[in-house]
Amino acid sequence: MFAWNHRGLLDGRLTGQKLTTSVCFAASSGFFLLGYDQGVMSGIITEPIFLQQFPQMAPTNKSGAIQALVVAIYEIGCLIGAAGIIAFGDKLGRRRAVIIGASIMLVGAAIQTSSFGIAQLIVGRIVTGVGNGMNTSTIPVWQSEMAPPKIRGFLVLFEGALITAGIALSYWLNYGFWFVTQYGSFQWRFPIAFQCLFGVILIIGVWLCPESPRWLLKHGKEEDAAIIMSHIHEADPQDPIIQEDIKEINELNAMTESQKLSWKELFTNGPEMNRWRFSVACGSQAFQQITGINLVTYYATTVFEMSLKFNGKNSRFITAWLGTEYFIAAVLALFIVDRFGRRNLMMFGAAGLAISLLIIGASLSAATDSNRKPAIAATVFIFVYDTAFAIGWLGVTWLYPAEITPLRIRAETNGFSTCSNWLFNYAVVQLAPIMINRIAWKTYFVFFCFNICFIPLVYLFFPEPNGHKLETLDAIFNEAHEKGENPVFTEKRWRKKGGRKASEPKANVGDAGHVVNEDEKENDRRLEDLNQQTRHDENIGERTGNGSV
């Protein structure tokens, strides 16, 4: 079918930077859609007209358990979609998987929009989640394999910023439709249906753009791959550089096929310390959700109405500005992530989150109908909380798993880390409204304790990947294994030895770009073996993205 033309409908009409920009635009609509879908229910679930249709979802009904189920079940759909990509994504290809995922989301949105019973609404949210899980597990891979290496890390964080942009738009739309009451259920049906616009844009964008050359070569479609690579590099398909890239990718694919990955490798602590790296990769994604962020994202309007006692109009207005501030903070993170490093941002982010949660909880405990000042203080620190999360945890934890894991287990580890994100996302979204109903302001102290714990955990167990080449990280873990020491301290020693960045040359520089001394000579052989994989990363792009947001 022409729909699956691997070169895309543009087929050479755009080349070079224009083609790369088109791919990034198409991919960005997928993450904007994710953010919109996450934020849209925040304002809807407290609208009187919505609750007339679904009275079971009243926040006070069964301590909010029904409301929590309907909202959180979306994450189970996302988990199913992400797991499906782990199992079948490579067979489908990048573009086909995204088009199928976006189409499923359109079906799910239609089911939700036309819902007249809670069972139908639940089915619609699950279906929408499945499509979203497929998209967020595939788009970063497709984008990173098409984008120049120098901007791949930026793109991962940019995806996080786009999620917040989608959230902000959904909040403002909810605020606007708060005043549209004369058309009955149109007040809440239209915001849900509006996401279909971004789904259609995503399908058209992916349809126009080409398939990943790396995936095509893996599946024996060398002619299409060469033509697409020629479009990316604005060169002839027979150009020696392109042919050399094709040769290297084919050799890497052959090596990978001859050495099949066993699941046991993910959980063994051999020379590459896969178990350690797998654990911190999944841990970073789990921690991101346990910070409590989706207590705010999904239930911001509910919190402002029920806990802070603002009226419906003001609650939605404050929520809309919260989403806007969240987006601005996420954009700020783009410019500081490489300056301060991943570890520092996660630790200082956790500290900022903990302080904010402590003040929010304390303020709510003192707030009364006659004393509104503590509620105002809590509102201010909800904004501070979102800022700390956007800078410290939003994008960094999607980047970290791809950076810290070796090439051989990277795709599988990213898949599992994404699943851990969706799983803990579900847990938080399911439990948060029940906790607010039963223990009120103490809910914030629970998440305060979690964030305090993350600071020493990150400090002790999460090595800093910023500034290191991928093969240098492998050598660092190899040395840590040989010496029986914590790789965090090994990495610090390498960084100190390098003078600037541990991966930058200083004096006697080896092929991998680090200072050679007696302790490091044993690693030279491994670094030389890894050079082939590194060249592939430099020229074509290996996955530095993540499964989802």
mmCIF file with all atom_site columns, C-alpha atoms in Angstrom, residues 375-454:
data_model
loop_
_atom_site.group_PDB
_atom_site.id
_atom_site.type_symbol
_atom_site.label_atom_id
_atom_site.label_alt_id
_atom_site.label_comp_id
_atom_site.label_asym_id
_atom_site.label_entity_id
_atom_site.label_seq_id
_atom_site.pdbx_PDB_ins_code
_atom_site.Cartn_x
_atom_site.Cartn_y
_atom_site.Cartn_z
_atom_site.occupancy
_atom_site.B_iso_or_equiv
_atom_site.pdbx_formal_charge
_atom_site.auth_seq_id
_atom_site.auth_comp_id
_atom_site.auth_asym_id
_atom_site.auth_atom_id
_atom_site.pdbx_PDB_model_num
ATOM 1  C CA . ALA A 1 375 ? -4.220  28.529 51.326 1.00 0.00 ? 375 ALA A CA 1
ATOM 2  C CA . ILE A 1 376 ? -2.572  31.320 49.339 1.00 0.00 ? 376 ILE A CA 1
ATOM 3  C CA . ALA A 1 377 ? 0.854   30.182 50.566 1.00 0.00 ? 377 ALA A CA 1
ATOM 4  C CA . ALA A 1 378 ? 0.033   26.612 49.508 1.00 0.00 ? 378 ALA A CA 1
ATOM 5  C CA . THR A 1 379 ? -0.984  27.870 46.058 1.00 0.00 ? 379 THR A CA 1
ATOM 6  C CA . VAL A 1 380 ? 2.323   29.701 45.621 1.00 0.00 ? 380 VAL A CA 1
ATOM 7  C CA . PHE A 1 381 ? 4.306   26.604 46.540 1.00 0.00 ? 381 PHE A CA 1
ATOM 8  C CA . ILE A 1 382 ? 2.316   24.424 44.152 1.00 0.00 ? 382 ILE A CA 1
ATOM 9  C CA . PHE A 1 383 ? 3.796   26.690 41.469 1.00 0.00 ? 383 PHE A CA 1
ATOM 10 C CA . VAL A 1 384 ? 7.256   26.277 43.034 1.00 0.00 ? 384 VAL A CA 1
ATOM 11 C CA . TYR A 1 385 ? 6.709   22.512 43.099 1.00 0.00 ? 385 TYR A CA 1
ATOM 12 C CA . ASP A 1 386 ? 5.914   22.400 39.369 1.00 0.00 ? 386 ASP A CA 1
ATOM 13 C CA . THR A 1 387 ? 8.991   24.516 38.627 1.00 0.00 ? 387 THR A CA 1
ATOM 14 C CA . ALA A 1 388 ? 11.283  22.205 40.608 1.00 0.00 ? 388 ALA A CA 1
ATOM 15 C CA . PHE A 1 389 ? 9.871   19.158 38.842 1.00 0.00 ? 389 PHE A CA 1
ATOM 16 C CA . ALA A 1 390 ? 10.116  20.658 35.348 1.00 0.00 ? 390 ALA A CA 1
ATOM 17 C CA . ILE A 1 391 ? 13.775  21.554 35.858 1.00 0.00 ? 391 ILE A CA 1
ATOM 18 C CA . GLY A 1 392 ? 14.940  18.534 37.851 1.00 0.00 ? 392 GLY A CA 1
ATOM 19 C CA . TRP A 1 393 ? 12.830  15.555 36.828 1.00 0.00 ? 393 TRP A CA 1
ATOM 20 C CA . LEU A 1 394 ? 10.651  16.126 33.771 1.00 0.00 ? 394 LEU A CA 1
ATOM 21 C CA . GLY A 1 395 ? 13.125  15.634 30.915 1.00 0.00 ? 395 GLY A CA 1
ATOM 22 C CA . VAL A 1 396 ? 16.225  14.408 32.718 1.00 0.00 ? 396 VAL A CA 1
ATOM 23 C CA . THR A 1 397 ? 14.730  11.072 33.710 1.00 0.00 ? 397 THR A CA 1
ATOM 24 C CA . TRP A 1 398 ? 13.813  10.315 30.087 1.00 0.00 ? 398 TRP A CA 1
ATOM 25 C CA . LEU A 1 399 ? 17.368  11.111 28.999 1.00 0.00 ? 399 LEU A CA 1
ATOM 26 C CA . TYR A 1 400 ? 19.163  9.246  31.791 1.00 0.00 ? 400 TYR A CA 1
ATOM 27 C CA . PRO A 1 401 ? 18.161  5.621  30.957 1.00 0.00 ? 401 PRO A CA 1
ATOM 28 C CA . ALA A 1 402 ? 19.338  5.965  27.360 1.00 0.00 ? 402 ALA A CA 1
ATOM 29 C CA . GLU A 1 403 ? 22.646  7.506  28.430 1.00 0.00 ? 403 GLU A CA 1
ATOM 30 C CA . ILE A 1 404 ? 23.546  5.140  31.266 1.00 0.00 ? 404 ILE A CA 1
ATOM 31 C CA . THR A 1 405 ? 22.850  1.800  29.534 1.00 0.00 ? 405 THR A CA 1
ATOM 32 C CA . PRO A 1 406 ? 25.148  0.022  27.051 1.00 0.00 ? 406 PRO A CA 1
ATOM 33 C CA . LEU A 1 407 ? 24.118  -0.290 23.425 1.00 0.00 ? 407 LEU A CA 1
ATOM 34 C CA . ARG A 1 408 ? 23.451  -4.010 23.683 1.00 0.00 ? 408 ARG A CA 1
ATOM 35 C CA . ILE A 1 409 ? 20.664  -3.679 26.283 1.00 0.00 ? 409 ILE A CA 1
ATOM 36 C CA . ARG A 1 410 ? 19.590  -0.086 25.635 1.00 0.00 ? 410 ARG A CA 1
ATOM 37 C CA . ALA A 1 411 ? 16.355  -0.731 23.748 1.00 0.00 ? 411 ALA A CA 1
ATOM 38 C CA . GLU A 1 412 ? 15.161  -3.384 26.203 1.00 0.00 ? 412 GLU A CA 1
ATOM 39 C CA . THR A 1 413 ? 16.106  -1.290 29.234 1.00 0.00 ? 413 THR A CA 1
ATOM 40 C CA . ASN A 1 414 ? 14.346  1.765  27.836 1.00 0.00 ? 414 ASN A CA 1
ATOM 41 C CA . GLY A 1 415 ? 11.261  -0.350 27.273 1.00 0.00 ? 415 GLY A CA 1
ATOM 42 C CA . PHE A 1 416 ? 11.247  -1.614 30.857 1.00 0.00 ? 416 PHE A CA 1
ATOM 43 C CA . SER A 1 417 ? 12.001  1.828  32.293 1.00 0.00 ? 417 SER A CA 1
ATOM 44 C CA . THR A 1 418 ? 9.085   3.269  30.350 1.00 0.00 ? 418 THR A CA 1
ATOM 45 C CA . CYS A 1 419 ? 6.808   0.538  31.668 1.00 0.00 ? 419 CYS A CA 1
ATOM 46 C CA . SER A 1 420 ? 7.947   1.315  35.218 1.00 0.00 ? 420 SER A CA 1
ATOM 47 C CA . ASN A 1 421 ? 7.031   4.950  34.604 1.00 0.00 ? 421 ASN A CA 1
ATOM 48 C CA . TRP A 1 422 ? 3.507   4.070  33.484 1.00 0.00 ? 422 TRP A CA 1
ATOM 49 C CA . LEU A 1 423 ? 3.076   1.571  36.331 1.00 0.00 ? 423 LEU A CA 1
ATOM 50 C CA . PHE A 1 424 ? 3.985   4.051  39.065 1.00 0.00 ? 424 PHE A CA 1
ATOM 51 C CA . ASN A 1 425 ? 2.073   6.757  37.221 1.00 0.00 ? 425 ASN A CA 1
ATOM 52 C CA . TYR A 1 426 ? -1.019  4.577  37.573 1.00 0.00 ? 426 TYR A CA 1
ATOM 53 C CA . ALA A 1 427 ? -0.326  3.964  41.269 1.00 0.00 ? 427 ALA A CA 1
ATOM 54 C CA . VAL A 1 428 ? -0.028  7.682  42.057 1.00 0.00 ? 428 VAL A CA 1
ATOM 55 C CA . VAL A 1 429 ? -3.054  8.732  40.005 1.00 0.00 ? 429 VAL A CA 1
ATOM 56 C CA . GLN A 1 430 ? -5.157  5.919  41.512 1.00 0.00 ? 430 GLN A CA 1
ATOM 57 C CA . LEU A 1 431 ? -4.191  6.582  45.125 1.00 0.00 ? 431 LEU A CA 1
ATOM 58 C CA . ALA A 1 432 ? -3.883  10.386 45.195 1.00 0.00 ? 432 ALA A CA 1
ATOM 59 C CA . PRO A 1 433 ? -7.595  11.347 45.361 1.00 0.00 ? 433 PRO A CA 1
ATOM 60 C CA . ILE A 1 434 ? -8.291  8.608  47.908 1.00 0.00 ? 434 ILE A CA 1
ATOM 61 C CA . MET A 1 435 ? -5.440  9.909  50.063 1.00 0.00 ? 435 MET A CA 1
ATOM 62 C CA . ILE A 1 436 ? -6.692  13.495 49.765 1.00 0.00 ? 436 ILE A CA 1
ATOM 63 C CA . ASN A 1 437 ? -10.166 12.395 50.879 1.00 0.00 ? 437 ASN A CA 1
ATOM 64 C CA . ARG A 1 438 ? -8.949  10.305 53.806 1.00 0.00 ? 438 ARG A CA 1
ATOM 65 C CA . ILE A 1 439 ? -5.807  11.975 55.161 1.00 0.00 ? 439 ILE A CA 1
ATOM 66 C CA . ALA A 1 440 ? -6.180  15.423 53.541 1.00 0.00 ? 440 ALA A CA 1
ATOM 67 C CA . TRP A 1 441 ? -3.054  17.602 53.973 1.00 0.00 ? 441 TRP A CA 1
ATOM 68 C CA . LYS A 1 442 ? -1.025  14.653 55.302 1.00 0.00 ? 442 LYS A CA 1
ATOM 69 C CA . THR A 1 443 ? -0.940  13.392 51.682 1.00 0.00 ? 443 THR A CA 1
ATOM 70 C CA . TYR A 1 444 ? 1.705   15.995 50.916 1.00 0.00 ? 444 TYR A CA 1
ATOM 71 C CA . PHE A 1 445 ? 3.866   14.815 53.814 1.00 0.00 ? 445 PHE A CA 1
ATOM 72 C CA . VAL A 1 446 ? 3.847   11.283 52.367 1.00 0.00 ? 446 VAL A CA 1
ATOM 73 C CA . PHE A 1 447 ? 5.287   12.543 49.085 1.00 0.00 ? 447 PHE A CA 1
ATOM 74 C CA . PHE A 1 448 ? 7.663   14.813 51.028 1.00 0.00 ? 448 PHE A CA 1
ATOM 75 C CA . CYS A 1 449 ? 9.197   11.690 52.587 1.00 0.00 ? 449 CYS A CA 1
ATOM 76 C CA . PHE A 1 450 ? 9.640   10.044 49.194 1.00 0.00 ? 450 PHE A CA 1
ATOM 77 C CA . ASN A 1 451 ? 11.432  13.072 47.746 1.00 0.00 ? 451 ASN A CA 1
ATOM 78 C CA . ILE A 1 452 ? 13.754  13.348 50.738 1.00 0.00 ? 452 ILE A CA 1
ATOM 79 C CA . CYS A 1 453 ? 14.753  9.705  50.206 1.00 0.00 ? 453 CYS A CA 1
ATOM 80 C CA . PHE A 1 454 ? 15.565  10.319 46.539 1.00 0.00 ? 454 PHE A CA 1
#
